[in-house]
PDB file of C-alpha atoms in Angstrom:
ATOM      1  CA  UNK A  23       6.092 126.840 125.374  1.00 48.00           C
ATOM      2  CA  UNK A  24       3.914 128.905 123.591  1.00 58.00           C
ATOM      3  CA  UNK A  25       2.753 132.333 125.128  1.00 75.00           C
ATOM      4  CA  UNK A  26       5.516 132.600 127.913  1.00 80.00           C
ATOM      5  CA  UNK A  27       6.991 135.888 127.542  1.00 86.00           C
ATOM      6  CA  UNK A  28      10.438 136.413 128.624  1.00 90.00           C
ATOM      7  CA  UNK A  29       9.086 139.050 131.398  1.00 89.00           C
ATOM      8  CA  UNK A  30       7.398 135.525 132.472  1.00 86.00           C
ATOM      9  CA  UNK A  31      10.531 133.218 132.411  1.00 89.00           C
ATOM     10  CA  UNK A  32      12.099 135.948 134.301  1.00 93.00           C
ATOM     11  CA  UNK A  33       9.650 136.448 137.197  1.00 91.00           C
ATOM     12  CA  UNK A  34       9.621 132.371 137.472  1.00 89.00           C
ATOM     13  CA  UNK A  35      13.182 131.908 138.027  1.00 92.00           C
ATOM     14  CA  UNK A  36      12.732 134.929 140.740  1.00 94.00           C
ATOM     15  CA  UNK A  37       9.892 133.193 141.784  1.00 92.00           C
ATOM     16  CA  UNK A  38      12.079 130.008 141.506  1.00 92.00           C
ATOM     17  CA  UNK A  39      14.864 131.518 143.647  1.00 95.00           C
ATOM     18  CA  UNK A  40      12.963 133.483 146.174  1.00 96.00           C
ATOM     19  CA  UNK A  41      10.778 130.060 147.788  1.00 94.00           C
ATOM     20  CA  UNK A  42      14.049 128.073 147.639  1.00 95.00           C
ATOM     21  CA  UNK A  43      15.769 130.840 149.758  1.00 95.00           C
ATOM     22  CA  UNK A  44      12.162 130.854 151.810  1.00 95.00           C
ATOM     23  CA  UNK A  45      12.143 127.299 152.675  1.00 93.00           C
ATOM     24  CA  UNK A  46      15.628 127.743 153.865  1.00 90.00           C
ATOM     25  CA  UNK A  47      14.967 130.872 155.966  1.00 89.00           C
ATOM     26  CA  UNK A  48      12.247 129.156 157.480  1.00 90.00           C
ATOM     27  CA  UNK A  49      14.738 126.978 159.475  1.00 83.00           C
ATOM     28  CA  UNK A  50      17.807 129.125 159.194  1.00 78.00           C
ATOM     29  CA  UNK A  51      17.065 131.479 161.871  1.00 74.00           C
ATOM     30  CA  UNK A  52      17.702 135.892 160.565  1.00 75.00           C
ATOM     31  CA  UNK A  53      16.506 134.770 157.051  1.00 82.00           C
ATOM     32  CA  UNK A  54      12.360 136.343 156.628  1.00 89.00           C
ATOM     33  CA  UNK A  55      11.236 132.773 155.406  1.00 92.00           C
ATOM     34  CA  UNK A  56       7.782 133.217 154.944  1.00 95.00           C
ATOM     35  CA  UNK A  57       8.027 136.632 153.569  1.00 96.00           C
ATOM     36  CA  UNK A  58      10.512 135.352 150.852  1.00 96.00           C
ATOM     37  CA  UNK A  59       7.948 132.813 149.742  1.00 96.00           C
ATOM     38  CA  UNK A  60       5.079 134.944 149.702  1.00 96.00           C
ATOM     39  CA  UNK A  61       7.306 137.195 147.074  1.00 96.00           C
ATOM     40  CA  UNK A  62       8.028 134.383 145.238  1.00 94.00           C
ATOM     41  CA  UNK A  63       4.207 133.540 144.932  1.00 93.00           C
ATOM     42  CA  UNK A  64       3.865 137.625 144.192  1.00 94.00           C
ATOM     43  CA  UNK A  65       5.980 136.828 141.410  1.00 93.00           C
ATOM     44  CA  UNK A  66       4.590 134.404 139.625  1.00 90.00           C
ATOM     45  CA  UNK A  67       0.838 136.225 140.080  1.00 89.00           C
ATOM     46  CA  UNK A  68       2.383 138.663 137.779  1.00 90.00           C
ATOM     47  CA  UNK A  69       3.123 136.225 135.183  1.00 88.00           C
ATOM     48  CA  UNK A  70       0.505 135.781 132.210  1.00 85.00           C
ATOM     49  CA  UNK A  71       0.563 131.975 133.354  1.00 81.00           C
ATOM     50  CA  UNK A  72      -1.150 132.114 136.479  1.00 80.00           C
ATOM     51  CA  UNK A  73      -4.065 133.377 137.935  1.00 79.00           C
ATOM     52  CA  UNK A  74      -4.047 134.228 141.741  1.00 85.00           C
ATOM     53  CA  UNK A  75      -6.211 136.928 143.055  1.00 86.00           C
ATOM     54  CA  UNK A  76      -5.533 140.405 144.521  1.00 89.00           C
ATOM     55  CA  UNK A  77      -7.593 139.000 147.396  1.00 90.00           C
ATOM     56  CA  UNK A  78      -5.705 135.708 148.014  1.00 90.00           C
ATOM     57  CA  UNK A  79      -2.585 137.828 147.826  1.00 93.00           C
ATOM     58  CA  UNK A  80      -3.691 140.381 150.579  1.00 94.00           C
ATOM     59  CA  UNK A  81      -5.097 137.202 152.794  1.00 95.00           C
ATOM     60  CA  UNK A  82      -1.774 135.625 152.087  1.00 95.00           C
ATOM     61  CA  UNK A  83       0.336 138.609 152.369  1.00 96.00           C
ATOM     62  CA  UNK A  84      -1.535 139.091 156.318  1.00 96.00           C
ATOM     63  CA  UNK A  85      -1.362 135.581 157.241  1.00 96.00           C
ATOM     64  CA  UNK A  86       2.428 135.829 156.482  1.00 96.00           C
ATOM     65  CA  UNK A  87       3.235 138.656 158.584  1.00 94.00           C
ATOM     66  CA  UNK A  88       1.428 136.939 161.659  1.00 94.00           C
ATOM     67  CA  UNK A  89       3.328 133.728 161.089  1.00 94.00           C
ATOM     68  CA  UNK A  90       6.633 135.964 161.295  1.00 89.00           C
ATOM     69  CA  UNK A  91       5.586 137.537 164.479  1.00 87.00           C
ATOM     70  CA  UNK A  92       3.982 134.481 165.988  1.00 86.00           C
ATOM     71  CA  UNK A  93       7.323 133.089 165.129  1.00 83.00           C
ATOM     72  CA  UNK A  94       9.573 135.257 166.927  1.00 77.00           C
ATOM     73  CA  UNK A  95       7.411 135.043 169.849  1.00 81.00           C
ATOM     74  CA  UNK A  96       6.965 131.328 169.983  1.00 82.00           C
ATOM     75  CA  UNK A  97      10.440 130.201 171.227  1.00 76.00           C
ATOM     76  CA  UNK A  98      10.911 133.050 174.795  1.00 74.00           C
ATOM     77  CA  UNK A  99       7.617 132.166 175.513  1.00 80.00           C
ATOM     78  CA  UNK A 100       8.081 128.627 175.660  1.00 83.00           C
ATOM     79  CA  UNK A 101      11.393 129.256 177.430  1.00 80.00           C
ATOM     80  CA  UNK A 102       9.832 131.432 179.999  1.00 78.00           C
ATOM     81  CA  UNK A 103       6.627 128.919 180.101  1.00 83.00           C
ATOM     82  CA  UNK A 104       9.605 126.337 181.317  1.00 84.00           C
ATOM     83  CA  UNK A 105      11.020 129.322 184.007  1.00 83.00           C
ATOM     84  CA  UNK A 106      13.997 129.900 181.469  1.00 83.00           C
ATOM     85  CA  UNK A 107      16.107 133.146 182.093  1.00 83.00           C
ATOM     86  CA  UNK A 108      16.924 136.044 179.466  1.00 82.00           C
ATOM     87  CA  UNK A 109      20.201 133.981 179.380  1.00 86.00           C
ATOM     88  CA  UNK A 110      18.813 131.026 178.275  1.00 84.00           C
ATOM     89  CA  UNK A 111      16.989 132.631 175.746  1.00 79.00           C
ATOM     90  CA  UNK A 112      19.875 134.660 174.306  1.00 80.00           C
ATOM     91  CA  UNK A 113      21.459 130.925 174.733  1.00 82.00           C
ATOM     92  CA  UNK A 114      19.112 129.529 172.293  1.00 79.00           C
ATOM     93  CA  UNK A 115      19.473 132.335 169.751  1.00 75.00           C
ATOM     94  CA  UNK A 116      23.397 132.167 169.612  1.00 80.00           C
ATOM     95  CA  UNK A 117      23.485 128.494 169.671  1.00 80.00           C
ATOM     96  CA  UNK A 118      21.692 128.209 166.499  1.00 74.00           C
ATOM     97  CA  UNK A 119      23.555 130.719 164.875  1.00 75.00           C
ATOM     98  CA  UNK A 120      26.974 128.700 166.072  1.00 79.00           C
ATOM     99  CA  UNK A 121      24.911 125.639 165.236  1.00 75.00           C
ATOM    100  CA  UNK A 122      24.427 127.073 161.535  1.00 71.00           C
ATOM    101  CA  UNK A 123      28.946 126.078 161.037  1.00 73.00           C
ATOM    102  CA  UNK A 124      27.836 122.628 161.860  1.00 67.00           C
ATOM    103  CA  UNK A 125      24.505 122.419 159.339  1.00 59.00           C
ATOM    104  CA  UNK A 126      21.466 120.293 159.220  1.00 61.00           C
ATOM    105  CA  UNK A 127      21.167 119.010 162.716  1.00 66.00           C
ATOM    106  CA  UNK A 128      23.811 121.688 164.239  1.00 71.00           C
ATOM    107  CA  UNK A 129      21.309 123.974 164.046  1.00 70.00           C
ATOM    108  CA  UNK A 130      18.601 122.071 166.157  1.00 71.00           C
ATOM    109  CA  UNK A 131      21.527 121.008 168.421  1.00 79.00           C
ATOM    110  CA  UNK A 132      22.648 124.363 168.274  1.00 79.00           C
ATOM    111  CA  UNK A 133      19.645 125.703 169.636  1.00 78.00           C
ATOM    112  CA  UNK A 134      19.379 123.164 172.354  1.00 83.00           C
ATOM    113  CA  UNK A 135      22.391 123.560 173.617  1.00 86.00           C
ATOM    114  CA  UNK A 136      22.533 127.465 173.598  1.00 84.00           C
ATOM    115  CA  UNK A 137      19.414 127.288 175.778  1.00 85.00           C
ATOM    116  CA  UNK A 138      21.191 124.559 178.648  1.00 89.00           C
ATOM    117  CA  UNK A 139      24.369 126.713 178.458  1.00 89.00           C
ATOM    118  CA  UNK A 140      22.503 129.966 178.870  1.00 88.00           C
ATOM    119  CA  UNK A 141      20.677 128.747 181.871  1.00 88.00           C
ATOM    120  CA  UNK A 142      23.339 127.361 183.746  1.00 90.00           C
ATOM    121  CA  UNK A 143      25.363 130.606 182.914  1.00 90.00           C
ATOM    122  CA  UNK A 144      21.835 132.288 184.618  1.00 88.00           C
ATOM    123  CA  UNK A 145      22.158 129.483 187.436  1.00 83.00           C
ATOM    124  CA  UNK A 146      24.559 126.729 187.572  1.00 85.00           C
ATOM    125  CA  UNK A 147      22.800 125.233 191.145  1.00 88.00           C
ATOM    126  CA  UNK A 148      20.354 123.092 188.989  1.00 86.00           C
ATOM    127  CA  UNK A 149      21.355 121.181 185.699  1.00 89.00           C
ATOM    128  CA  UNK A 150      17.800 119.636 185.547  1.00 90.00           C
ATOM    129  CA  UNK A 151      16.398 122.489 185.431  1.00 88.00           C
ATOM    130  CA  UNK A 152      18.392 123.868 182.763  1.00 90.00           C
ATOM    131  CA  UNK A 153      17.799 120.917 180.750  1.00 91.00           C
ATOM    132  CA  UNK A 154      14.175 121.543 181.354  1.00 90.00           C
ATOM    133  CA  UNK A 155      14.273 124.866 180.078  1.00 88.00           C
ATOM    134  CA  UNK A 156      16.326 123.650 176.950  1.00 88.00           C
ATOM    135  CA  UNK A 157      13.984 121.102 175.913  1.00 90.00           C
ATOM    136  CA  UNK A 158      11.180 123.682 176.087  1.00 89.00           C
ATOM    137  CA  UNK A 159      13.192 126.675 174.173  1.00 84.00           C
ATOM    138  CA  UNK A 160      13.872 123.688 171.417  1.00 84.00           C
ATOM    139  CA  UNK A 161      10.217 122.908 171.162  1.00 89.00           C
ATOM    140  CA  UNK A 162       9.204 126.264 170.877  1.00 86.00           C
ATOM    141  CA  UNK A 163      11.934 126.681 168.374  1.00 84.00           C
ATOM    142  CA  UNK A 164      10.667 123.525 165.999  1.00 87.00           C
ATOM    143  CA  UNK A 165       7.065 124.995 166.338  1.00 90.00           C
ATOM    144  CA  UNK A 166       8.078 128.341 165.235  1.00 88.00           C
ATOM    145  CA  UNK A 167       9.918 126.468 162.281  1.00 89.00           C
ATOM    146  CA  UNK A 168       6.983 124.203 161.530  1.00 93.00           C
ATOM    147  CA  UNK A 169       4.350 127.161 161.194  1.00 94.00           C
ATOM    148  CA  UNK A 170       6.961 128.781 158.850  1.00 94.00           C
ATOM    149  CA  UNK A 171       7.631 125.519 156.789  1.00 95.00           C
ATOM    150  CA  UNK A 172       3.299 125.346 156.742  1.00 96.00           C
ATOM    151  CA  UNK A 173       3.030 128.488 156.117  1.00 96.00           C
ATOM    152  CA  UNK A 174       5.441 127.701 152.797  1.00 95.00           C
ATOM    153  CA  UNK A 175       3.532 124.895 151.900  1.00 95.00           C
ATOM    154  CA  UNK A 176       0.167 126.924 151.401  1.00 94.00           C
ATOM    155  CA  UNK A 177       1.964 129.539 149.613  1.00 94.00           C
ATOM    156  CA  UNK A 178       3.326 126.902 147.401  1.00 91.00           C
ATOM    157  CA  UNK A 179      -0.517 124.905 146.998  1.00 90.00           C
ATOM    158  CA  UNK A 180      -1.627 128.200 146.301  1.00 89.00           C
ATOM    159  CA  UNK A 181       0.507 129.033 143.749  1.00 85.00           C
ATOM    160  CA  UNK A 182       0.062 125.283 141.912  1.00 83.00           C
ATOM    161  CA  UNK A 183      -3.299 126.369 141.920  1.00 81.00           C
ATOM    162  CA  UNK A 184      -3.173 129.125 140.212  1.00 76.00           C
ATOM    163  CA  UNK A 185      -1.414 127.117 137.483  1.00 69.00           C
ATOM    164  CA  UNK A 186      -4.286 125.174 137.087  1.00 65.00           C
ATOM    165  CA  UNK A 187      -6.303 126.656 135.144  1.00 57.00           C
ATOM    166  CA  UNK A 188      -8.373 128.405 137.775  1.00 53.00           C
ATOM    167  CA  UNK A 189      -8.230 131.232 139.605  1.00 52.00           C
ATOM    168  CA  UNK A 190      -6.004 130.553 142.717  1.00 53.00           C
ATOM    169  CA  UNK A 191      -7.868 131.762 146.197  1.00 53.00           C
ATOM    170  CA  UNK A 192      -8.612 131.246 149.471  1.00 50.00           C
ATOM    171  CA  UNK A 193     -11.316 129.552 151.096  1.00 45.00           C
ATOM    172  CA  UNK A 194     -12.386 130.499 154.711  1.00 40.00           C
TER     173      UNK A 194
END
């Protein structure tokens, strides 16, 4: 492995460590998925081995912060699109927290469940709707998580690219 400096083999096993914890936060709800991947891609653009510009960083580094925000919006405004209360919303949020003790699929259940509970906490008169408003909390929760997990993947094409021999940046 000629010319990798150990300054490089360092910033790739951050690099390494920071998208693995990144692809997890972008399903695990209180980790800053996106964010952690866009370091990890910051990372390896400091290494002599890749090329990715100051440019594609910045357009990177913006899209990134939107996803976050888009993604904490995402899930109350679905809930509220379906006429879910603050309860059911709070629901949601604890549930896949709880959820996280029961892994993989606890946390989608997790979520689902926090939302029904919440609303029928809010108002126990109609179970529909409560189940209405949980199924529309749990899409808005798997959007939010695949726009993060996207999100991840062009961080990650971006980054292969700049291992290619080229220089690494973004088309519009």
């Amino acid at each position: 492995m000629a010319g990798i400096t150990q300054a490089d083999v360092v910033l790739f096993i951050v690099a390494a460590v920071l998208f693995l914890v990144g692809v997890i936060g972008c399903i695990v709800p209180g980790l800053p998925g996106t964010p952690l991947c866009w370091g990890g891609l910051l990372c390896v653009s400091l290494t002599s081995r890749c090329t990715v510009s100051v440019a594609t960083l910045a357009v990177l580094a913006v899209v990134t912060i939107i996803v976050e925000i888009v993604n904490n919006i995402v899930p109350a405004v679905f809930t509220r699109r379906a006429g879910g209360s603050k309860e059911a919303a709070w629901g949601s949020v604890i549930g896949t927290f709880v959820g996280l003790l029961g892994l993989g699929v606890g946390v989608l259940l997790g979520a689902f469940l926090g939302a029904f509970i919440g609303e029928l906490i809010h108002d126990s008169s109609s179970a529909k709707h409560a189940l209405v408003v949980a199924l529309w909390s749990f899409l808005g929760f798997i959007t939010g998580v695949g726009l993060r997990l996207l999100t991840a993947a062009v961080l990650l094409i971006v980054m292969a690219q700049g291992f290619s021999g080229g220089t690494a940046a973004v088309v519009v």
